PDB file of C-alpha atoms in Angstrom:
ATOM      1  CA  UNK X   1      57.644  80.350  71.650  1.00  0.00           C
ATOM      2  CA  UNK X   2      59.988  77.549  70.687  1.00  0.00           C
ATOM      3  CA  UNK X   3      62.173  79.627  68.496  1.00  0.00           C
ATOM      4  CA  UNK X   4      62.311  82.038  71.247  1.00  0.00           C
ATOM      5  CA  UNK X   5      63.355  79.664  73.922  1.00  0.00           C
ATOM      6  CA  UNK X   6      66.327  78.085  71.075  1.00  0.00           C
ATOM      7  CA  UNK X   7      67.466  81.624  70.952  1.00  0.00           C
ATOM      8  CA  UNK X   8      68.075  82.537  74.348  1.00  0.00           C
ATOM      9  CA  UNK X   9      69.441  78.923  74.749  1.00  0.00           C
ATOM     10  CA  UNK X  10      71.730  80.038  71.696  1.00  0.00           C
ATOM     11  CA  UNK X  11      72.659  83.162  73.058  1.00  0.00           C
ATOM     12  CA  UNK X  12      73.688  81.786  76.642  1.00  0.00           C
ATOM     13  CA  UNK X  13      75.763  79.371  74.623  1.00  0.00           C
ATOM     14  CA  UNK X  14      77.261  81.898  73.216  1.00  0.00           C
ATOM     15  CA  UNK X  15      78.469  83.778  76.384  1.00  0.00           C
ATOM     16  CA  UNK X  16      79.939  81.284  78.120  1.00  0.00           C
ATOM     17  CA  UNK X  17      82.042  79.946  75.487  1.00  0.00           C
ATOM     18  CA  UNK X  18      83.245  83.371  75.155  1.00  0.00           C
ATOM     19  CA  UNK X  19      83.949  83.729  78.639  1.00  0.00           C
ATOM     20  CA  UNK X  20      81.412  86.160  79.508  1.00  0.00           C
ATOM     21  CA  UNK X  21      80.163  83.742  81.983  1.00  0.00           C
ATOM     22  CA  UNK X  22      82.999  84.787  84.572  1.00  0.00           C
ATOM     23  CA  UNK X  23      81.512  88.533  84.308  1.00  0.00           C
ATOM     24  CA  UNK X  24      78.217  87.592  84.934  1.00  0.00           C
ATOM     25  CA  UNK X  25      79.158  85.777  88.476  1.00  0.00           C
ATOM     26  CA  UNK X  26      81.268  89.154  89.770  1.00  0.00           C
ATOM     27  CA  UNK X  27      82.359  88.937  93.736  1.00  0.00           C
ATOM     28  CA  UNK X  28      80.651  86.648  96.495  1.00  0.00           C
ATOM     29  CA  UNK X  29      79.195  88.332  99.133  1.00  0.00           C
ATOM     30  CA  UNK X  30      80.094  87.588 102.716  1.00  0.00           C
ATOM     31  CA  UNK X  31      77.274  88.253 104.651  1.00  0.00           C
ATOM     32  CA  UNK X  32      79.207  88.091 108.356  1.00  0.00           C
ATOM     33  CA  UNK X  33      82.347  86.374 109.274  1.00  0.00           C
ATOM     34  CA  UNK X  34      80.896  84.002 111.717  1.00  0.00           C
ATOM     35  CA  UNK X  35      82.676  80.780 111.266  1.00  0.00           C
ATOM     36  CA  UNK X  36      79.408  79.044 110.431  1.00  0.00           C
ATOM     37  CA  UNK X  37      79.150  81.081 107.360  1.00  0.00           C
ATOM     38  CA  UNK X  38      79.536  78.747 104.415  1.00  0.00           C
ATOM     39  CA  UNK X  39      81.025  81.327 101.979  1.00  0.00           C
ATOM     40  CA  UNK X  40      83.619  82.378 105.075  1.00  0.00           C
ATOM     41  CA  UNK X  41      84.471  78.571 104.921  1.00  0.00           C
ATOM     42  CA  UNK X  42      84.966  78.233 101.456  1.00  0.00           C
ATOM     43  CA  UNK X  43      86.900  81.760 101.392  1.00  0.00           C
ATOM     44  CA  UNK X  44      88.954  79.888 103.844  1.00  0.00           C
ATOM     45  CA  UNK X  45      89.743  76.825 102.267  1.00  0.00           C
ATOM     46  CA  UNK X  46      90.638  78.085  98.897  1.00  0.00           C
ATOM     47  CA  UNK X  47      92.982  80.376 100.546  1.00  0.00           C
ATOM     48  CA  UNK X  48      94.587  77.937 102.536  1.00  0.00           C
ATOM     49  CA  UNK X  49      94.955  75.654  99.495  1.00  0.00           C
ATOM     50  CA  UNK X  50      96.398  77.964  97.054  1.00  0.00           C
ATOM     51  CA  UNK X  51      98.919  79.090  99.411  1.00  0.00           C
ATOM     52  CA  UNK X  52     100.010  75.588  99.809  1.00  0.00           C
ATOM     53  CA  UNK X  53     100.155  75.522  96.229  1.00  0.00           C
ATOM     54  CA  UNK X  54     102.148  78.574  95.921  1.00  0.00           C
ATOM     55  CA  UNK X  55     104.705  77.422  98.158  1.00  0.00           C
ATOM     56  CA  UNK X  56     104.829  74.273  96.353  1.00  0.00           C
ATOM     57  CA  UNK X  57     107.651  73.296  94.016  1.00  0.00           C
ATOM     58  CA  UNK X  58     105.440  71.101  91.663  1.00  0.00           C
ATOM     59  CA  UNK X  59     104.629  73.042  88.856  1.00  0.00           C
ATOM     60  CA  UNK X  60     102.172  70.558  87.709  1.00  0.00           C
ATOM     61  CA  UNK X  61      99.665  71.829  90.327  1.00  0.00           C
ATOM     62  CA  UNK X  62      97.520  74.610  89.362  1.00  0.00           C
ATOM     63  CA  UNK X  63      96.276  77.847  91.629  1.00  0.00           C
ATOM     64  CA  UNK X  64      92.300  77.852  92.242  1.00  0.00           C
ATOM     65  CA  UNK X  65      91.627  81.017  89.835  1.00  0.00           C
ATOM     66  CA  UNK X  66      92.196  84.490  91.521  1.00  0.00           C
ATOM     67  CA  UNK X  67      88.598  85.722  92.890  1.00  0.00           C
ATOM     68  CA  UNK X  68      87.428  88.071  94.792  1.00  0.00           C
ATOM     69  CA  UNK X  69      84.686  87.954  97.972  1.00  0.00           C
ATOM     70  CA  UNK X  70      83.148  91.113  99.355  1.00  0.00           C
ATOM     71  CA  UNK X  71      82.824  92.267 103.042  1.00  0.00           C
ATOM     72  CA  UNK X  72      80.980  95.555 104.622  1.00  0.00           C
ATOM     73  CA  UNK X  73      82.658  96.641 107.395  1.00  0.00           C
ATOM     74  CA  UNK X  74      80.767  96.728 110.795  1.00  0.00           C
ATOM     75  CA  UNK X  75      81.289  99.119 113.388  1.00  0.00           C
ATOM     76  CA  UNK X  76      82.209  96.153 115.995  1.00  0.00           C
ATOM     77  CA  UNK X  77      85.153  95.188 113.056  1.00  0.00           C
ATOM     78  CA  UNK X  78      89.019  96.132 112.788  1.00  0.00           C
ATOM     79  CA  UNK X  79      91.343  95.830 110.490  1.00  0.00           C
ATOM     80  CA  UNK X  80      93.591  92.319 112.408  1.00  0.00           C
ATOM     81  CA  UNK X  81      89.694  90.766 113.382  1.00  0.00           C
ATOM     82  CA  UNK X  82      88.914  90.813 109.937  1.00  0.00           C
ATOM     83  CA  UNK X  83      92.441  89.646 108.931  1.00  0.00           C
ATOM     84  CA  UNK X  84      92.277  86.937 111.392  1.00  0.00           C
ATOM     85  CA  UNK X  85      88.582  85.693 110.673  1.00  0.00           C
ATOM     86  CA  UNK X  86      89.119  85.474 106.667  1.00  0.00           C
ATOM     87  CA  UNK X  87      92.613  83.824 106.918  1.00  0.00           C
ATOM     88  CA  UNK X  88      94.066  86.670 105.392  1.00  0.00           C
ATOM     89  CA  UNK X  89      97.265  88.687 105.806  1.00  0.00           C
ATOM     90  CA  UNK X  90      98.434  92.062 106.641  1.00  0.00           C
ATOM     91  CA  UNK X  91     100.131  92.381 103.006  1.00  0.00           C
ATOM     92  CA  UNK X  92      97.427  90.935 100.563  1.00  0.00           C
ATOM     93  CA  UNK X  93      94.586  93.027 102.888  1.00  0.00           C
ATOM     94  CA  UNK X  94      96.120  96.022 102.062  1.00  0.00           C
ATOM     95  CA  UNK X  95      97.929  95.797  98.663  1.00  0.00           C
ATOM     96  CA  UNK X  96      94.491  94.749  97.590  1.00  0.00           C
ATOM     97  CA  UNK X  97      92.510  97.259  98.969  1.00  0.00           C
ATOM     98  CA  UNK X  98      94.995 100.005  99.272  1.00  0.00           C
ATOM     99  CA  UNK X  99      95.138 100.646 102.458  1.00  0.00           C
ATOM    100  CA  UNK X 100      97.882 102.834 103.319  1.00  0.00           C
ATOM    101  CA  UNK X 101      97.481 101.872 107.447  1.00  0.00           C
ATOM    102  CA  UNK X 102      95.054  99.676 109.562  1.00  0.00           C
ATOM    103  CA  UNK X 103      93.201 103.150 110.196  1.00  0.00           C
ATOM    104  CA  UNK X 104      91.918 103.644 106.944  1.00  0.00           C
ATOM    105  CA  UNK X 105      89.423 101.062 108.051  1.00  0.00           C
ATOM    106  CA  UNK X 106      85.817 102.625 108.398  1.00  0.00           C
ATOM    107  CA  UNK X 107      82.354 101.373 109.253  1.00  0.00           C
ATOM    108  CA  UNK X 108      80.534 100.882 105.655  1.00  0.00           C
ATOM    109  CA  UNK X 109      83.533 100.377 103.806  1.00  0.00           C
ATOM    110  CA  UNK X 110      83.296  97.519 101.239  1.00  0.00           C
ATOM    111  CA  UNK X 111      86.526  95.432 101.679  1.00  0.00           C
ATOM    112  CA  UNK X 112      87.541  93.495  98.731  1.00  0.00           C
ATOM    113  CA  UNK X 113      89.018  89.826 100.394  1.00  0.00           C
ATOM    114  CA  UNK X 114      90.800  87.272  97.242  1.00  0.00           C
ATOM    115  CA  UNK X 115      91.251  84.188  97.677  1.00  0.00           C
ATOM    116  CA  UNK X 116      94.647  83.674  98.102  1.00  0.00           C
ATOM    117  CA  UNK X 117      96.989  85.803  99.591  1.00  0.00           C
ATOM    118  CA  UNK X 118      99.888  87.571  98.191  1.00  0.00           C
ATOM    119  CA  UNK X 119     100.420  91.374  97.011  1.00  0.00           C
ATOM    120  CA  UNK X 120      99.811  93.320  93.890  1.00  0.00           C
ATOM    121  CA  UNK X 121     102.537  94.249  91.961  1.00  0.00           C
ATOM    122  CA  UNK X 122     102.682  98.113  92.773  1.00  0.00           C
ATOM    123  CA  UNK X 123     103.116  99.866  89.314  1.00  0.00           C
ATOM    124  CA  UNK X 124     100.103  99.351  86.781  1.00  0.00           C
ATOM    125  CA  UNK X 125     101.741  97.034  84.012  1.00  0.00           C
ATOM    126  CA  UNK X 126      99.870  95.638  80.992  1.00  0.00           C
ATOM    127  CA  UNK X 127      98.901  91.735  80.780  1.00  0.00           C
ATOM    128  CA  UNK X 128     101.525  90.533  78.066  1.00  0.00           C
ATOM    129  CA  UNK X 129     104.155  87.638  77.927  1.00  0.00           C
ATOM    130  CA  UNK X 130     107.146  89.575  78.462  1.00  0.00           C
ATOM    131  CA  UNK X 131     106.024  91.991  81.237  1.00  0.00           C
ATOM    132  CA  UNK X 132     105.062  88.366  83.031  1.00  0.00           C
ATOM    133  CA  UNK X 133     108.689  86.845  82.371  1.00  0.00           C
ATOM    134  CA  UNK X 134     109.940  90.466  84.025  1.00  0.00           C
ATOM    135  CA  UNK X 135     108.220  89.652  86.734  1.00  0.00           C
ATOM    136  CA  UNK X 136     108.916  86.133  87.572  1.00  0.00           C
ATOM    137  CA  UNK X 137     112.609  87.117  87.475  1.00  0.00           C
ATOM    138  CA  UNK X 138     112.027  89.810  89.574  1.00  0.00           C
ATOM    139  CA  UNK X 139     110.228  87.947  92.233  1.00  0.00           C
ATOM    140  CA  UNK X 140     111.571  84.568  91.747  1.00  0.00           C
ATOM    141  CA  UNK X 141     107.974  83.121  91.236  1.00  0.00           C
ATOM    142  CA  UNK X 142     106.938  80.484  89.350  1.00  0.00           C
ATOM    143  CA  UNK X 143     105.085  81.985  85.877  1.00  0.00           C
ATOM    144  CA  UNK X 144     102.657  79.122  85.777  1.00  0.00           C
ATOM    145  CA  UNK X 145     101.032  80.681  89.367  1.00  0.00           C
ATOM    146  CA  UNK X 146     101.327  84.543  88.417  1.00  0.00           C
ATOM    147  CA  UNK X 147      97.810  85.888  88.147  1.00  0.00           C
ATOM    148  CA  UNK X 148      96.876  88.969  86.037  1.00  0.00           C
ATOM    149  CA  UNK X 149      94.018  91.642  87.031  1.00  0.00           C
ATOM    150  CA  UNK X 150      92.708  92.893  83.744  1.00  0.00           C
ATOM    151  CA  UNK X 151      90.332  95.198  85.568  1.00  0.00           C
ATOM    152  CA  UNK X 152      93.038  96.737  88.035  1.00  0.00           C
ATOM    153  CA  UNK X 153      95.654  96.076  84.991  1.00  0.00           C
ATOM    154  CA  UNK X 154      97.891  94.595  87.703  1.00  0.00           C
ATOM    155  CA  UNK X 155      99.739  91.475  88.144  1.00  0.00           C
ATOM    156  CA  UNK X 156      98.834  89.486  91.452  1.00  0.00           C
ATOM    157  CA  UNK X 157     101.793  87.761  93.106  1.00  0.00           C
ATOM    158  CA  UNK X 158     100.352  84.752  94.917  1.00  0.00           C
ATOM    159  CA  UNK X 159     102.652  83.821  98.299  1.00  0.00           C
ATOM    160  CA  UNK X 160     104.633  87.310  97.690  1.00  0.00           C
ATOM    161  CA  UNK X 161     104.840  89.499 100.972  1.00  0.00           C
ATOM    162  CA  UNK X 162     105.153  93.051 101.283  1.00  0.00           C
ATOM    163  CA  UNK X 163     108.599  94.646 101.494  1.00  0.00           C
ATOM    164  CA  UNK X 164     110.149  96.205 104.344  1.00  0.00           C
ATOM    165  CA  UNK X 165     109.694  99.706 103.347  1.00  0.00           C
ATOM    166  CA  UNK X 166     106.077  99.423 102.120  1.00  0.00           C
ATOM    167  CA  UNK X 167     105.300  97.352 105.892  1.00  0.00           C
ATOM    168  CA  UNK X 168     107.135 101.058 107.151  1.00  0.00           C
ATOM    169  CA  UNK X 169     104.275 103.121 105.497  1.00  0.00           C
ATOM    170  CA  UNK X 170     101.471 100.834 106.107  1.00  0.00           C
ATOM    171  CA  UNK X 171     102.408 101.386 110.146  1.00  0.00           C
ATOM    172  CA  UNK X 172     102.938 104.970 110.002  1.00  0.00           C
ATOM    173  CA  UNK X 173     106.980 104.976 109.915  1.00  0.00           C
ATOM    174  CA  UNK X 174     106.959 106.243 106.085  1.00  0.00           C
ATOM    175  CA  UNK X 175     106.066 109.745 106.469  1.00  0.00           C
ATOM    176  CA  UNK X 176     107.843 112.353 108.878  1.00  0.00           C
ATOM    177  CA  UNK X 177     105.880 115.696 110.112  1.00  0.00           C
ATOM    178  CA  UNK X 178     106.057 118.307 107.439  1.00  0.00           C
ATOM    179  CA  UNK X 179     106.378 121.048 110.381  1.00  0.00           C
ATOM    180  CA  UNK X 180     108.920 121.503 113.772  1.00  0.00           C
ATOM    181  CA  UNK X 181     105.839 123.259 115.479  1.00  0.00           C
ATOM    182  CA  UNK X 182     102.240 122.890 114.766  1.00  0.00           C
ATOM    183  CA  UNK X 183      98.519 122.101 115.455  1.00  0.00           C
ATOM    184  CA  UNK X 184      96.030 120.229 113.771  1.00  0.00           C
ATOM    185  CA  UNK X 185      92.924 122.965 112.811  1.00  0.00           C
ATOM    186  CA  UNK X 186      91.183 120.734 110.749  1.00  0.00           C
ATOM    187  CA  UNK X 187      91.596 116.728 110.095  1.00  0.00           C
ATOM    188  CA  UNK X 188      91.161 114.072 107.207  1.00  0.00           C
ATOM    189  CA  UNK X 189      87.565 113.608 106.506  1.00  0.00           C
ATOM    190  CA  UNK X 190      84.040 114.549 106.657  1.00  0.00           C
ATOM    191  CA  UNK X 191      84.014 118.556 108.096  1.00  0.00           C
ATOM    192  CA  UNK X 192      81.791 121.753 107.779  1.00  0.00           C
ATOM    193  CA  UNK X 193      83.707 123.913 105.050  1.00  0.00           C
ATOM    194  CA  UNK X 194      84.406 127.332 106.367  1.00  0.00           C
ATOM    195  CA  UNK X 195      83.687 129.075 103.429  1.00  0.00           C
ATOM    196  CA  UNK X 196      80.798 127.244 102.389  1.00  0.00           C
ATOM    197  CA  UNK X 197      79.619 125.916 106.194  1.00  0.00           C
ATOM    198  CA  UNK X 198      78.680 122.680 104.469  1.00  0.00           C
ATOM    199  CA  UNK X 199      79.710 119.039 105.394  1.00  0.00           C
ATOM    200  CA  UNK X 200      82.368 118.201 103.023  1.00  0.00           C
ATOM    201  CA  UNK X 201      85.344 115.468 102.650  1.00  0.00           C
ATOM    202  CA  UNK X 202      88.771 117.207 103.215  1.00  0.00           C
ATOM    203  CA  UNK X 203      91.121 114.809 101.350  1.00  0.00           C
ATOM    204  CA  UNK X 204      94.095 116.207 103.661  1.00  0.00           C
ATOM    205  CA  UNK X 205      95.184 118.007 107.313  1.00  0.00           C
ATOM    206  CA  UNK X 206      95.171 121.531 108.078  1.00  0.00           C
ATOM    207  CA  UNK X 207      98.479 122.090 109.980  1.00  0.00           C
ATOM    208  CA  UNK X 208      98.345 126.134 111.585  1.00  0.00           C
ATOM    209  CA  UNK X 209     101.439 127.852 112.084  1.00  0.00           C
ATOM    210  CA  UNK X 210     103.359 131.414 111.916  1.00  0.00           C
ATOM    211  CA  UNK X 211     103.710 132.496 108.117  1.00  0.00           C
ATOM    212  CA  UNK X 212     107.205 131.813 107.064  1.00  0.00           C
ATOM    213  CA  UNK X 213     107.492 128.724 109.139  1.00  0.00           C
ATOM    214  CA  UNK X 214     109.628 126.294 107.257  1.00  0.00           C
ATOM    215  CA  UNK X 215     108.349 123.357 105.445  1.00  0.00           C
ATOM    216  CA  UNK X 216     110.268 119.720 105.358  1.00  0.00           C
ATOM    217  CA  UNK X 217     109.480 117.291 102.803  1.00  0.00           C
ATOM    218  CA  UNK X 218     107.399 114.238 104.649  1.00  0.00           C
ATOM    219  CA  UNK X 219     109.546 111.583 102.551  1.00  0.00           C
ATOM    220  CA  UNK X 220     112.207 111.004  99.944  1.00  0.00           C
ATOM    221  CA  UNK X 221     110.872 111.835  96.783  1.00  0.00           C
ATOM    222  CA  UNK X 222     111.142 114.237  93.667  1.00  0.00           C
ATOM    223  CA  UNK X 223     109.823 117.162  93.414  1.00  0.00           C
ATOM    224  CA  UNK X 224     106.800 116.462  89.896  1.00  0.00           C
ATOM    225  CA  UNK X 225     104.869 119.917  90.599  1.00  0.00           C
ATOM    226  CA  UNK X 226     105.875 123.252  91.946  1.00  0.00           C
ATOM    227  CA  UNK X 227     103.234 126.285  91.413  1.00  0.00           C
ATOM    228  CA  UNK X 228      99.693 127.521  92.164  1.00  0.00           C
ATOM    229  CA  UNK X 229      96.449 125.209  91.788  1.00  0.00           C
ATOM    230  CA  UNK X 230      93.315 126.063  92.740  1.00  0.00           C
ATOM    231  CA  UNK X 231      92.482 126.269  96.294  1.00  0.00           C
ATOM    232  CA  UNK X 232      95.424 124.929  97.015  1.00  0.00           C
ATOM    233  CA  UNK X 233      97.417 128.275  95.771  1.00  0.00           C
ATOM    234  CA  UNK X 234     101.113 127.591  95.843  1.00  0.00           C
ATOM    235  CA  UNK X 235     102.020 123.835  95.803  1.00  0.00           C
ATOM    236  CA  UNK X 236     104.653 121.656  95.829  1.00  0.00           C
ATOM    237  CA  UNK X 237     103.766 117.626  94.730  1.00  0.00           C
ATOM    238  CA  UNK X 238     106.566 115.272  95.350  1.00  0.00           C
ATOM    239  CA  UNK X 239     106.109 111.678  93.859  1.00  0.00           C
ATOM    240  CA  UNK X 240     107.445 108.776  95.930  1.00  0.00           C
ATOM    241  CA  UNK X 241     107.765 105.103  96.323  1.00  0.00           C
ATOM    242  CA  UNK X 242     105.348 102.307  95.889  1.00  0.00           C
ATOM    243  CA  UNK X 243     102.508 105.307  93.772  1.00  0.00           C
ATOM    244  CA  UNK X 244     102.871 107.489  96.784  1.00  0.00           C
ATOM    245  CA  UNK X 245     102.818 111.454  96.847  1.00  0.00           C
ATOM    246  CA  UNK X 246     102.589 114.096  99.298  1.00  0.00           C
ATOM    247  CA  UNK X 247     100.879 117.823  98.437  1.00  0.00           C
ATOM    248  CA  UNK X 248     101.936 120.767 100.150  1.00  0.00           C
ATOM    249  CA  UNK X 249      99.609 123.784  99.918  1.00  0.00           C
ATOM    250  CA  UNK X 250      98.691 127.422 100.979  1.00  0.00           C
ATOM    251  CA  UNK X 251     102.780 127.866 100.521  1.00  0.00           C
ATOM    252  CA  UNK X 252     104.327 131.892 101.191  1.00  0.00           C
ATOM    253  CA  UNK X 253     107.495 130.244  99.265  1.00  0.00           C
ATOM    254  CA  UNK X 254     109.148 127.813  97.371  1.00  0.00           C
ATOM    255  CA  UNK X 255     112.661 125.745  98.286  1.00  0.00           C
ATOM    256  CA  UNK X 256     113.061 123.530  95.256  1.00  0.00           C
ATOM    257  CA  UNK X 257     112.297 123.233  91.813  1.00  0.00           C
ATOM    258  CA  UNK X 258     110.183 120.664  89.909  1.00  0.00           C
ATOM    259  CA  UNK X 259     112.655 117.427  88.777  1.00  0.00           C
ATOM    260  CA  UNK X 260     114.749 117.823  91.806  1.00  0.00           C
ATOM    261  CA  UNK X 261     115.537 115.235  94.306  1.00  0.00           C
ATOM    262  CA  UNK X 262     114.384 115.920  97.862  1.00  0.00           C
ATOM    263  CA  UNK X 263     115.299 114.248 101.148  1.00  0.00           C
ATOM    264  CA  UNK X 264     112.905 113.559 103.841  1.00  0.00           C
ATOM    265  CA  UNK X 265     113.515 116.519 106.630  1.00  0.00           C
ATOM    266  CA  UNK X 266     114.538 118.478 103.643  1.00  0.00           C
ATOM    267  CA  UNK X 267     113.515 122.452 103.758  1.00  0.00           C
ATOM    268  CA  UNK X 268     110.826 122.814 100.220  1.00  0.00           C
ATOM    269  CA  UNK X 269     109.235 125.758 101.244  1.00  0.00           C
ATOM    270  CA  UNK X 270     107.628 128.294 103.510  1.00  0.00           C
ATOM    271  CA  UNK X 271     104.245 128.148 105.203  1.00  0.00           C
ATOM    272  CA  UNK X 272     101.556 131.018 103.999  1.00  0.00           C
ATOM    273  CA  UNK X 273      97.653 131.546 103.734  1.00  0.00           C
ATOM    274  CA  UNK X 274      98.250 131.483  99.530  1.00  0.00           C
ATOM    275  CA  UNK X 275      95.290 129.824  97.860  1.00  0.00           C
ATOM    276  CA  UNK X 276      91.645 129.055  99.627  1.00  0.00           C
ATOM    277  CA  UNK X 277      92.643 129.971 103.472  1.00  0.00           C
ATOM    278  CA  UNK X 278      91.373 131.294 106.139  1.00  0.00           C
ATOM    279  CA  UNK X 279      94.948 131.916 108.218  1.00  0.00           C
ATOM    280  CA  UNK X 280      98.597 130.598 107.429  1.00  0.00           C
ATOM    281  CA  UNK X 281      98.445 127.088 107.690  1.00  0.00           C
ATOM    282  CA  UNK X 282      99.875 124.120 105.909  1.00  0.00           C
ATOM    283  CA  UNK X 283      97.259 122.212 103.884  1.00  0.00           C
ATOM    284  CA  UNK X 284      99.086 118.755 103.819  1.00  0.00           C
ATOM    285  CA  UNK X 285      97.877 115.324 102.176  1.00  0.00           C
ATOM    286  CA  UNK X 286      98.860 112.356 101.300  1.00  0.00           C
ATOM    287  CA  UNK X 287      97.740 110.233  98.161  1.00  0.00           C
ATOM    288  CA  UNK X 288      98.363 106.397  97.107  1.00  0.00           C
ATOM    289  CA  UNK X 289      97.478 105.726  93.337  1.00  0.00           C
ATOM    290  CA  UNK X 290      95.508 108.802  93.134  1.00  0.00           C
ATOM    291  CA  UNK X 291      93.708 108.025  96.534  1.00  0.00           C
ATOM    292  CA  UNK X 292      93.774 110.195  99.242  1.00  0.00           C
ATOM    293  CA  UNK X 293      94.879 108.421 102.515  1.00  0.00           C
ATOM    294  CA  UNK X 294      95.088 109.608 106.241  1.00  0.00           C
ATOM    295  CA  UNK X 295      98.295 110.827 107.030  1.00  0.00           C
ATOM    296  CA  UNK X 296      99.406 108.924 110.445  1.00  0.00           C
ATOM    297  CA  UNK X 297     103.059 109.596 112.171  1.00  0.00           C
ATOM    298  CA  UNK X 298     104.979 107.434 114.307  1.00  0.00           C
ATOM    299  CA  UNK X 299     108.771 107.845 115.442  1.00  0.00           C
ATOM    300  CA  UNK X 300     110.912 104.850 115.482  1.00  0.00           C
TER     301      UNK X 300
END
C-alpha cells in the first residue's frame, strides 16, 4: 500500500514540475455576478491590478498570469450588464469571445471573461521570440507584459484597445446591404428546413428578390472563391479585414473573378435560385475566423 501511495506521490511530483499542474486547474467558474460572489471579486481585482500594471512604465512589475473565468449567460443578462458587472470592456469581451456585435449574445452561451483586459491579436501567429518582438513594435507594448495563448495560438495584448474599424463592425457599421430592394424570408438561426421540415441552424439570411437583381459586395474585400458549392450553387467568398468574410449564394451570375479587389457597393453578381432554393433569393452570411456571425446593418 506504501509503495502505492510513494507512486502516486511520485507521479503528482512529476506533473507539476512539468507544468501540467496549470492544465489540471482549467477556467473558474462564475456561478452569478452578484457582487457578493467571491470569484466575481477576485475576477475583479486581478483585472483591475493588471491593468494598472499594464499602464505602468516599471518594467520590473510583472502581469498576474493571463486566465480565464467562465460565465453562462442568463436570460435576464446583456452584453454592457455583463461588461459592467465583471469590470470588463467592450474590446477584450469581444476579441476574446468573438463576438462580431453585442447581439451575438444568447441565453446559454458560455462566455469566456480573462482577467485582464486587452484584445487578441487578430491573425493566428505562432508563440516564438521574433513574432513577439514584431509585435511589441507594432503595438508599442512592453514585451515583458505580452501574453501568448498556446491553445488559441494567439498573442494577448494586455491594455491594447480595439481599432476604429474593428469598433465599426462590432456596432453594425462594417457591413452594407448586399441588395437595393429586398425582404428577409428566412433569418440567422434555429428554423424548420423547407426541404427537410426539420429544426435546423441556418448559418446565414435569406434575402428574396426578382432573379437578375444585382448583387453589391457587403465590404471591401477580395474576391478568394467564385463558383458552385453545394447547396449554396453559385458563390462568390470575399475575404476581408480583421478574419472576416462574406458568402454570397444561390447566384444567376457572376461580376468578378477570384483574386480581384472589390469595393463595398461594388456590383459581384446577379441574384438567382442556383443551388438548394426554393425561389430566387440571396443566401447571404457572414463569418469571423470560420464562425458564422449575425449579419446586423446600421447607416452612419
Amino acid at each position: 500500500m506504501s509503495k502505492t501511495v510513494d507512486f502516486l506521490k511520485w507521479t503528482l511530483f512529476l506533473c507539476c514540475s512539468s507544468g501540467f499542474s496549470s492544465l489540471l486547474s482549467g477556467p473558474i467558474s462564475l456561478a452569478n455576478l452578484e457582487y457578493s460572489n467571491p470569484s466575481l471579486k477576485k475576477l475583479r481585482s486581478e483585472i483591475k491590478e493588471n491593468l494598472r500594471i499594464s499602464k505602468s512604465g516599471a518594467r520590473r512589475e510583472e502581469l498576474i498570469p493571463l486566465k480565464y473565468y467562465q460565465y453562462k449567460v442568463r436570460k435576464e443578462d446583456n452584453f454592457f450588464k455583463i461588461m459592467a458587472r465583471t469590470g470588463m470592456d467592450l474590446e477584450t469581451l469581444s476579441s476574446v469571445n468573438e463576438l462580431s456585435s453585442p447581439h451575438d449574445l444568447s441565453s446559454g452561451m458560455v462566455l469566456e471573461i480573462p482577467n485582464m483586459r486587452g484584445t487578441f491579436h487578430p491573425e493566428e501567429t505562432p508563440g516564438d521570440e521574433k513574432t513577439k518582438l514584431t509585435l511589441v513594435e507594432k503595438y508599442n507594448i512592453d514585451p515583458n507584459k505580452l501574453q501568448y495563448d498556446s491553445e488559441r495560438e494567439k498573442w494577448f495584448l494586455p491594455g491594447i484597445s480595439m481599432g476604429k474599424s474593428e469598433k465599426s463592425f462590432f456596432y453594425g457599421f462594417g457591413f452594407q446591404f448586399p441588395l437595393t430592394e429586398a425582404r428577409i424570408s428566412s433569418g440567422f438561426g434555429k428554423r424548420l428546413d423547407p426541404f427537410t421540415k426539420k429544426d435546423t441552424f441556418h448559418g446565414g439570411i435569406d434575402l428574396a428578390a426578382e432573379q437578375g437583381s444585382d448583387v453589391f459586395a457587403s465590404m471591401d474585400g477580395e474576391v478568394i472563391f467564385k463558383g458552385k458549392q453545394g447547396g449554396y450553387g453559385n458563390l462568390i467568398i470575399i475575404k476581408h479585414s480583421l478574419g472576416y468574410e462574406t458568402r454570397y449564394g444561390h447566384l444567376f451570375d457572376f461580376n468578378t473573378n477570384i483574386g480581384q479587389k472589390v469595393k463595398k457597393g461594388q456590383k459581384i453578381g446577379e441574384v438567382g435560385q442556383t443551388g438548394r432554393a426554393t425561389g430566387p433569393h440571396l443566401h447571404f452570411e457572414i463569418r469571423r475566423n470560420s464562425k458564422r456571425e449575425r449579419p446586423i446593418f446600421r447607416s452612419h
